[in-house]
Amino acid sequence: MTGPITLSPEVAEARANGAPIVALESTIITHGMPWPQNLEVARQVETAIREGGATPATIAVLDGTLYAGLTDDQLETLARAKHAAKLSRADMAVCMAEGRTGSTTVAATMIAAHLADIDVFATGGIGGVHRGADQSFDISADLQELSRTPVTVVAAGAKAILDLPKTLEVLETLGVPVIAYGQDQLPAFWSREAGLRAPLRMDAPMPIARAHLTRAALGIGGGQLVANPIPPEAEIPRETLAPIVAQATKDANRHGITGKGVTPYLLQRIFELTDGRSLDANIALVLNNARLAAAIASEISDMRTKPA
Ligand code: PSU
Ligand code: MN
């Protein structure tokens, strides 16, 4: 074994030069979007990061090897995989030990990014506290990970399928900064506004980069969550989505969906109930997050390589 994580040549070179790198999760490829849009979007996101002046590092476990940076063939293999495991902190090591293939959630991607010295990670939405969590106890391991692993995560807020007020409360308890980008409201994934004020607001990549480095200097540990609103032209308003989310949640309960199956089921059901519109919105917000993440990574790289 050459170390716990294998860097693509491109990622290794960027790291050696202190150049900006943005990590990308892969659960969105295997469990978040249908074939073949999943592969197209994975490629588009990598392109958006390159256009933003950074190097993309898609994270996944392929036949037991944890990678930061995939070749196009590897990306396609993953996008076509029918039985890839959905990996989080609990099961990444088991998947590797058994030589199997799995995609990484936000939590597992943060762990891998940190191992590879990558500061910034772009995704669609993080996991959170599910509706009905008072009965089901379904709270994503992503929240705990944000409190312990020092990576800045750019997402479009938490998905509207979650209980957003409870998700904010848990993040506050865990000491995770939730930073709305360019607005006061917390964004809610497919919608620009959750109807909740975000705890923090920042308006440019540079101060976000500075806060990332300041947290490290203070020894606080843990990451930052940057909640970047979906572009206005792509959003699905909250009022439109509310009954659809309610329907999807009811269907999930009726079918007895639990555990890791809940988020993929809801995403697929909402895709059906919106005639595919949710997928178009999802694609737009992921690309938007990739661009912001590249800008933040560039600022961090500048600050590290040219200290004031
Ligand atoms: N964002 C998407 N689609 C997804 C996810 C996020 O647009 O499929 C994934 C992320 O990988 C996130 C995971 O970490 O869902 C959360 O799953 P759970 O609720 O089981 O923790
Ligand atoms: Mn869960």
XYZ file of C-alpha atoms and ligand atoms in Angstrom:
330
model
C 0.000 0.000 0.000
C 1.359 3.410 -1.017
C -0.505 5.322 1.651
C -4.201 5.497 2.380
C -5.131 7.669 -0.608
C -4.006 7.606 -4.236
C -3.734 10.987 -5.954
C -4.197 11.333 -9.697
C -1.056 12.735 -11.395
C -2.850 16.056 -11.912
C -3.870 16.326 -8.252
C -0.400 15.288 -7.077
C 1.185 18.010 -9.205
C -1.241 20.689 -8.002
C -0.572 19.672 -4.416
C 3.191 19.803 -4.875
C 2.849 23.349 -6.275
C 0.392 24.523 -3.622
C -2.079 25.164 -6.450
C -5.822 25.248 -5.702
C -7.676 21.918 -5.629
C -11.395 21.271 -5.146
C -12.596 17.882 -3.906
C -15.849 16.446 -5.289
C -18.089 13.779 -3.832
C -19.284 10.782 -5.830
C -22.524 9.712 -4.135
C -24.221 12.313 -6.280
C -22.939 10.263 -9.272
C -24.020 6.802 -8.056
C -27.083 7.590 -5.933
C -28.082 11.188 -6.684
C -28.596 11.341 -10.439
C -29.721 8.909 -13.154
C -27.493 7.583 -15.956
C -26.347 9.169 -18.260
C -26.834 12.661 -16.781
C -24.720 11.594 -13.793
C -21.637 11.142 -15.990
C -22.305 14.300 -18.017
C -22.684 16.347 -14.840
C -19.576 14.827 -13.233
C -17.588 15.919 -16.291
C -19.193 19.375 -16.418
C -18.414 19.964 -12.741
C -14.764 19.077 -13.310
C -14.679 21.487 -16.270
C -16.246 24.284 -14.199
C -13.534 23.836 -11.576
C -10.785 23.938 -14.204
C -12.320 27.084 -15.711
C -12.230 28.560 -12.211
C -8.471 27.979 -12.089
C -8.445 24.950 -9.775
C -7.832 21.213 -10.149
C -10.800 18.874 -9.575
C -10.318 15.841 -7.308
C -13.306 13.524 -7.474
C -13.192 11.131 -4.513
C -14.261 7.460 -4.671
C -13.226 3.938 -3.658
C -12.621 1.711 -6.695
C -11.834 -1.962 -6.070
C -10.585 -1.103 -2.607
C -8.419 1.899 -3.525
C -9.352 5.365 -2.266
C -8.719 7.934 -5.001
C -8.507 11.726 -5.074
C -8.826 12.484 -8.777
C -10.280 10.000 -11.262
C -9.477 9.387 -14.919
C -12.365 9.751 -17.352
C -12.567 5.931 -17.613
C -12.812 5.616 -13.837
C -15.495 8.289 -13.756
C -17.501 6.369 -16.346
C -17.063 3.057 -14.521
C -18.454 4.633 -11.379
C -21.318 6.339 -13.218
C -22.323 2.955 -14.728
C -21.848 0.971 -11.492
C -25.117 -0.560 -10.314
C -24.014 -1.793 -6.904
C -21.603 0.816 -5.616
C -21.852 1.222 -1.849
C -22.734 4.646 -0.456
C -19.857 5.312 1.917
C -19.693 7.423 5.023
C -17.288 7.527 8.015
C -18.606 4.201 9.327
C -18.032 2.013 6.278
C -15.248 3.494 4.112
C -12.509 1.364 5.715
C -14.579 -1.838 5.426
C -15.179 -1.195 1.715
C -11.448 -0.673 1.162
C -10.462 -3.715 3.248
C -12.766 -5.926 1.188
C -11.552 -4.531 -2.134
C -14.970 -3.266 -3.121
C -16.247 -0.143 -4.897
C -18.117 2.694 -3.279
C -18.964 6.332 -3.742
C -18.306 8.871 -1.018
C -20.933 10.991 0.745
C -20.136 14.443 2.079
C -18.779 12.906 5.294
C -16.481 10.397 3.573
C -15.369 12.972 0.994
C -14.353 15.378 3.771
C -12.236 12.661 5.388
C -10.542 11.888 2.063
C -10.031 15.548 1.183
C -8.359 16.208 4.509
C -6.077 13.179 4.032
C -5.043 14.633 0.671
C -4.485 18.152 2.129
C -7.405 19.553 0.138
C -9.114 22.508 1.862
C -12.255 22.950 -0.220
C -14.996 20.616 -1.397
C -18.009 21.279 -3.636
C -21.249 19.307 -3.524
C -24.967 19.746 -4.161
C -26.514 19.533 -0.724
C -25.398 18.101 2.583
C -27.299 15.521 4.580
C -29.041 16.716 7.741
C -31.816 16.035 10.215
C -34.648 14.220 8.461
C -38.287 15.077 8.976
C -39.673 12.834 11.682
C -36.209 12.476 13.229
C -37.797 12.629 16.685
C -39.120 9.132 15.893
C -36.583 7.773 13.384
C -33.378 9.337 14.832
C -32.288 9.799 11.186
C -29.564 12.451 11.332
C -26.900 12.393 8.619
C -23.315 11.659 9.625
C -22.430 14.668 7.426
C -23.281 17.015 10.312
C -20.913 15.364 12.762
C -18.193 15.300 10.104
C -18.491 19.048 9.523
C -17.749 19.500 13.218
C -14.556 17.456 13.193
C -12.824 17.624 9.791
C -11.274 20.930 8.647
C -12.642 21.249 5.119
C -14.748 24.118 3.755
C -17.825 22.599 2.091
C -19.723 24.559 -0.554
C -23.326 23.334 -0.872
C -26.650 24.868 -1.887
C -27.871 24.586 1.698
C -29.580 21.493 2.995
C -32.179 19.753 0.888
C -35.800 20.722 1.345
C -36.485 17.044 2.135
C -34.924 17.677 5.550
C -36.112 19.390 8.692
C -34.155 22.601 8.154
C -34.718 24.293 11.538
C -33.525 21.138 13.346
C -30.571 20.821 10.960
C -29.514 24.380 11.831
C -29.886 23.666 15.559
C -27.668 20.586 15.348
C -25.029 22.486 13.352
C -25.075 25.209 15.980
C -24.655 22.676 18.779
C -21.738 21.112 16.909
C -20.033 24.490 16.388
C -20.249 24.445 12.591
C -20.357 27.892 10.931
C -23.250 28.043 8.469
C -22.447 30.868 6.067
C -25.061 32.026 3.569
C -23.341 33.375 0.479
C -24.483 36.830 -0.616
C -27.833 36.852 1.197
C -29.316 36.764 4.700
C -31.591 33.781 4.108
C -30.496 30.193 4.316
C -30.832 28.677 0.832
C -32.763 25.402 0.569
C -31.150 23.479 -2.311
C -33.746 23.706 -5.134
C -35.059 27.008 -3.719
C -33.087 30.167 -3.001
C -34.740 30.763 0.346
C -35.591 28.399 3.174
C -37.706 30.924 5.078
C -35.001 30.901 7.766
C -32.260 33.382 8.467
C -28.774 31.919 8.168
C -26.563 32.303 11.250
C -23.767 33.922 9.198
C -23.460 35.751 5.896
C -20.393 36.385 3.721
C -20.277 38.073 0.333
C -16.951 37.134 -1.272
C -14.539 34.188 -1.581
C -11.637 36.021 0.057
C -13.039 36.429 3.580
C -14.331 32.836 3.455
C -10.784 31.703 2.664
C -9.441 33.847 5.481
C -11.972 32.404 7.944
C -10.927 28.882 6.882
C -7.292 29.634 7.702
C -8.208 31.522 10.886
C -10.140 28.518 12.223
C -7.035 26.401 11.690
C -4.785 28.993 13.336
C -7.108 29.067 16.345
C -7.036 25.275 16.569
C -10.838 25.139 16.449
C -10.956 22.116 14.169
C -13.891 21.171 11.990
C -15.060 22.693 8.756
C -17.228 25.494 7.449
C -20.472 25.119 5.562
C -20.926 27.691 2.793
C -24.555 27.739 1.655
C -24.625 29.086 -1.884
C -28.087 29.863 -3.317
C -29.100 28.227 -6.594
C -29.045 30.710 -9.552
C -32.440 32.503 -9.787
C -33.218 31.224 -13.297
C -32.882 27.593 -12.170
C -34.734 27.647 -8.860
C -37.967 25.859 -8.016
C -39.858 28.093 -5.593
C -40.517 26.795 -2.104
C -44.304 26.943 -2.547
C -44.119 24.710 -5.643
C -41.887 22.205 -3.932
C -43.623 21.937 -0.554
C -46.481 19.601 -1.595
C -44.105 17.504 -3.704
C -41.700 16.998 -0.817
C -44.638 16.128 1.444
C -45.837 13.535 -1.085
C -42.367 12.027 -1.523
C -41.886 11.801 2.250
C -45.256 10.054 2.616
C -44.322 7.575 -0.111
C -40.996 6.834 1.586
C -42.768 6.085 4.852
C -45.394 3.965 3.122
C -42.676 1.870 1.485
C -40.763 1.517 4.750
C -37.594 3.138 3.355
C -34.999 3.672 6.106
C -31.297 4.389 6.694
C -29.073 5.032 3.712
C -31.957 4.416 1.354
C -33.944 7.476 2.422
C -32.061 10.281 0.619
C -31.697 8.443 -2.743
C -35.373 7.393 -2.638
C -36.592 10.942 -1.975
C -34.383 12.437 -4.713
C -35.679 9.914 -7.255
C -39.302 10.398 -6.191
C -39.029 14.198 -6.411
C -37.447 13.798 -9.866
C -40.537 11.837 -10.945
C -43.021 14.200 -9.307
C -41.429 17.301 -10.909
C -41.103 15.657 -14.370
C -37.355 15.985 -14.201
C -37.280 19.639 -13.240
C -35.591 18.851 -9.925
C -32.680 17.307 -11.822
C -32.175 20.418 -13.978
C -32.123 22.519 -10.818
C -29.743 20.079 -9.139
C -27.329 20.318 -12.088
C -27.426 24.136 -12.099
C -26.709 24.393 -8.384
C -23.850 21.895 -8.423
C -22.111 23.823 -11.216
C -22.677 27.072 -9.349
C -21.115 25.529 -6.218
C -18.137 24.244 -8.196
C -17.384 27.776 -9.418
C -17.562 29.292 -5.935
C -15.456 26.468 -4.479
C -12.764 27.060 -7.123
C -12.678 30.760 -6.205
C -12.356 30.000 -2.471
C -9.655 27.377 -3.106
C -7.736 29.911 -5.228
C -7.833 32.480 -2.419
C -6.657 29.915 0.151
C -3.836 28.849 -2.134
C -2.755 32.495 -2.615
C -2.801 33.122 1.130
C -0.773 29.992 1.857
C 1.822 30.556 -0.866
C 2.124 34.356 -0.529
C 1.607 35.093 3.158
C 0.907 38.802 3.798
N -26.590 15.981 -2.909
C -27.240 15.584 -4.023
N -27.471 14.258 -4.166
C -27.041 13.329 -3.256
C -26.357 13.765 -2.073
C -26.153 15.107 -1.969
O -27.627 16.399 -4.834
O -27.236 12.158 -3.477
C -25.819 12.773 -1.062
C -24.541 13.382 -0.428
O -23.484 12.490 -0.713
C -24.823 13.424 1.053
C -25.752 12.258 1.182
O -23.639 13.313 1.819
O -26.623 12.400 0.056
C -26.480 12.257 2.500
O -26.983 10.986 2.754
P -27.586 10.608 4.193
O -28.783 11.494 4.347
O -27.930 9.152 4.095
O -26.513 10.881 5.208
Mn -29.654 8.958 7.257
